[in-house]
Coordinates of C-alpha atoms and ligand atoms in Angstrom, one line a residue:
X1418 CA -18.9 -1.7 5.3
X1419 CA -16.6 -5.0 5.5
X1420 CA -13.5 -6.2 6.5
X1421 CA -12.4 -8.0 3.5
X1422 CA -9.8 -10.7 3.2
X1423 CA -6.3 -9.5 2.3
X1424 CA -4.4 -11.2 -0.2
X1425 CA -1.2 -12.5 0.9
X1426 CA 2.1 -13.3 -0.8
X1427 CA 3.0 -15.6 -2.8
X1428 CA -0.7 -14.6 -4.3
X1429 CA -0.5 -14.1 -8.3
X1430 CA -3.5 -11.5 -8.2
X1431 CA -0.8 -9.4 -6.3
X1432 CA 1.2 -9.2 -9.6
X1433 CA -1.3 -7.4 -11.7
X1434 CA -1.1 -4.1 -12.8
X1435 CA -4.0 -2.0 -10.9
X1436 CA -5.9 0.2 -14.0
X1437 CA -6.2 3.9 -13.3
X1438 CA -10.1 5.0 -11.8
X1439 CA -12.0 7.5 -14.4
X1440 CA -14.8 7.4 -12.0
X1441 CA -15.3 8.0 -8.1
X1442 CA -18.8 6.2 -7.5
X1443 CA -20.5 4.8 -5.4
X1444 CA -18.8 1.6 -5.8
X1445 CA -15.5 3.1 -5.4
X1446 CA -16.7 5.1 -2.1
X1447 CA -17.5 1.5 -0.9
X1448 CA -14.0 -0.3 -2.1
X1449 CA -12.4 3.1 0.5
X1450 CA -14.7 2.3 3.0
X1451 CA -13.7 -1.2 3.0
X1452 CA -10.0 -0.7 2.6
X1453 CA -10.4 1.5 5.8
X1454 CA -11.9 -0.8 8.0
X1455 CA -9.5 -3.6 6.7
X1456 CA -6.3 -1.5 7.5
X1457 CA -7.5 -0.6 10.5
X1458 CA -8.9 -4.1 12.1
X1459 CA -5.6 -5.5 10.4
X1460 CA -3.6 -3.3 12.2
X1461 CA -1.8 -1.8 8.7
X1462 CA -0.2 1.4 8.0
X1463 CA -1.3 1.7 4.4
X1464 CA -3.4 -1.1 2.0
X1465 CA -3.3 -1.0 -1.7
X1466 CA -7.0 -1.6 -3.6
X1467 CA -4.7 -4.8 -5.2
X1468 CA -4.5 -6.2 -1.6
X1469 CA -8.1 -6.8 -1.1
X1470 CA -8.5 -8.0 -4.6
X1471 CA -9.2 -5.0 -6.5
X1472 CA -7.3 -4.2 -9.3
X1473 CA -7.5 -0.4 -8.9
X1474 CA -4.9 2.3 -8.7
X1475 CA -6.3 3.5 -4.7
X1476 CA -4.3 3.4 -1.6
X1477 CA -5.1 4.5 1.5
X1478 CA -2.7 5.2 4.6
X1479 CA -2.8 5.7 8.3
X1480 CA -3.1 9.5 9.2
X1481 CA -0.8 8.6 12.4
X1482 CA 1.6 8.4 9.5
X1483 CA 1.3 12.2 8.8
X1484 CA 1.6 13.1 12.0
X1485 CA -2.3 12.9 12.5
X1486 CA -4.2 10.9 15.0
X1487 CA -6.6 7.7 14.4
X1488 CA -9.6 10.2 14.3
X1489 CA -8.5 12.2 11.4
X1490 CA -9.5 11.1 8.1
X1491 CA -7.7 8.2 6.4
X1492 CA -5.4 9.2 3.9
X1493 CA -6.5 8.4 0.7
X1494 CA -5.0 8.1 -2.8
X1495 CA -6.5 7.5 -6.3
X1496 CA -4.5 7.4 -9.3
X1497 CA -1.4 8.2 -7.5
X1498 CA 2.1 9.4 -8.8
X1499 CA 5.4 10.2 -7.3
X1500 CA 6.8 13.0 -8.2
X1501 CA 10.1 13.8 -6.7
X1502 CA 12.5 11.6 -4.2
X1503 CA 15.5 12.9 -2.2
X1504 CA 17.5 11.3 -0.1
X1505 CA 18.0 8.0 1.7
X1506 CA 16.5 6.1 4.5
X1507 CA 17.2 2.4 6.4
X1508 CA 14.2 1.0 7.8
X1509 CA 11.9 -1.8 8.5
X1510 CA 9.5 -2.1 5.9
X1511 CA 6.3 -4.7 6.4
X1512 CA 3.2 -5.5 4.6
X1513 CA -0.3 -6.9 5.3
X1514 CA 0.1 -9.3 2.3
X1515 CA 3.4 -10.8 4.2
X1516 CA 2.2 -11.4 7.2
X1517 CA 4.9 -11.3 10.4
X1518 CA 7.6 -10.5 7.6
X1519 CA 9.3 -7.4 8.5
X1520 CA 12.7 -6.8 6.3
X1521 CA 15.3 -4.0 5.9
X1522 CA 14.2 -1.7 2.5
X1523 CA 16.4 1.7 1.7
X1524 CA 14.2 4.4 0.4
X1525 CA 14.0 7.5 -0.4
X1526 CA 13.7 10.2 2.8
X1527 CA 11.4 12.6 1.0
X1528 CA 8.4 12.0 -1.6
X1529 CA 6.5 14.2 -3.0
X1530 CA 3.2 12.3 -4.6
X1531 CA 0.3 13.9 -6.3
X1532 CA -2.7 11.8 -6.3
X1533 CA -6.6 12.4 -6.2
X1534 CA -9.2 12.3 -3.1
X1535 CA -12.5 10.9 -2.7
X1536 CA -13.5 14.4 -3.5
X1537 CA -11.9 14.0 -7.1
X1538 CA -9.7 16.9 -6.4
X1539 CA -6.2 16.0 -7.4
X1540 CA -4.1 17.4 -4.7
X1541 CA 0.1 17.0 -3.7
X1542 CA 1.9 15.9 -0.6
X1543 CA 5.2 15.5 0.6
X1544 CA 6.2 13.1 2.8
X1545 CA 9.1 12.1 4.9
X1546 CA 10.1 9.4 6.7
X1547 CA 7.4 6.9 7.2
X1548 CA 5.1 8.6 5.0
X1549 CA 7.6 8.8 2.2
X1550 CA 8.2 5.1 2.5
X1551 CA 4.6 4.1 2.7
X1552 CA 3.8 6.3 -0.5
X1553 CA 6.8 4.4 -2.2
X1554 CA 5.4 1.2 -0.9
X1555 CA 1.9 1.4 -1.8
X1556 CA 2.3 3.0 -5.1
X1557 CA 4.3 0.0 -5.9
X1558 CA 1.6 -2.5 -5.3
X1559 CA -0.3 -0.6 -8.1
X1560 CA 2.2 -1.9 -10.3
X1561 CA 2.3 -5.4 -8.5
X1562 CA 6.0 -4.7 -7.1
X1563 CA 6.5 -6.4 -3.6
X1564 CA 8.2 -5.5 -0.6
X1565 CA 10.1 -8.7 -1.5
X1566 CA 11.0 -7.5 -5.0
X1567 CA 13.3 -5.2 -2.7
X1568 CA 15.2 -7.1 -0.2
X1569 CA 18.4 -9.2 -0.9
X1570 CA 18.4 -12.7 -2.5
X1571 CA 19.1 -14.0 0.5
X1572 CA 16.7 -12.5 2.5
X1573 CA 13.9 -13.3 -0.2
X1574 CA 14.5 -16.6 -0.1
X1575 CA 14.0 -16.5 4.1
X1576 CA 10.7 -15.2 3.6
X1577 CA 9.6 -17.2 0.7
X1578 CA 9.9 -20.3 2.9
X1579 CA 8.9 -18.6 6.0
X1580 CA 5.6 -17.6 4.5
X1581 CA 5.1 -20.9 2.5
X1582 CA 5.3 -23.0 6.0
X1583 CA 2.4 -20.4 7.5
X1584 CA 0.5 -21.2 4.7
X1585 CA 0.6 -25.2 5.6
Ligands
LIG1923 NI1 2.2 -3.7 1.2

């Protein structure tokens, strides 16, 4: 296991379309493994494969998220879809690939995803709240939309700079 380095923003490997996984093998048991430990010593809510460098469609979330605790088993997605949205949310929305950037996103209040596990079972889930806007969030990523993509013009030019002076 590894922490690995996270990819941050204005990063062009973070605009690539992730490719579906046909297999779960040993290497991708090890890409989870890693995300997990990443998330977790990064203090994220949810990592995309794409945010450690890996062009995959996997995300993994926080089980805190679903109403779980730390010790429950991470959340994980493979070759995730959203199914069904309803309704509206304000919130907060942040990312591990902008670091300190936290900015106002409206999204859906309900999502219903269907994905697959380590397992290779495909299972669904519905979500509200945080959950619904991490499952919008992440599932983006695999599709190298941002959290910036989603924000005003104004507000996306604030973080542009903000983040281009931490990178000095
Ligand atoms: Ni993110």
């Amino acid at each position: 296991m590894a922490v690995r380095e996270i990819v941050v923003f204005p990063d062009p490997r973070l605009r690539e379309v992730s490719t579906s996984v046909e297999d779960i093998d040993d290497e991708i048991r090890e890409l989870v493994r890693d995300m997990q430990e990443t998330m977790y010593f990064k203090e994220g809510a949810g990592l995309a494969a794409v945010q450690v460098g890996e062009h995959k469609r996997i995300f993994i979330a926080d089980p805190v998220l679903a109403g779980g605790t730390r010790e429950d088993p991470t959340l994980v997605f493979i070759n995730p879809e959203i199914l069904d949205e309803e309704g509206t949310q304000d919130g907060d929305e942040g990312c591990l690939s902008f670091p300190g950037i936290f900015a106002p996103v409206k999204r859906a209040a309900q999502v219903k995803i269907r994905a697959m596990n380590l397992e290779g079972e495909t299972f669904e889930m519905t979500g509200e709240g945080i959950l619904a806007r991490a499952f919008l969030h992440e599932t983006e990523h695999l599709d190298g939309k941002l959290l910036i993509d989603n924000v005003g013009r104004i507000k996306r030019e604030v973080i542009k700079r903000k983040l281009k002076k931490a990178a000095k």
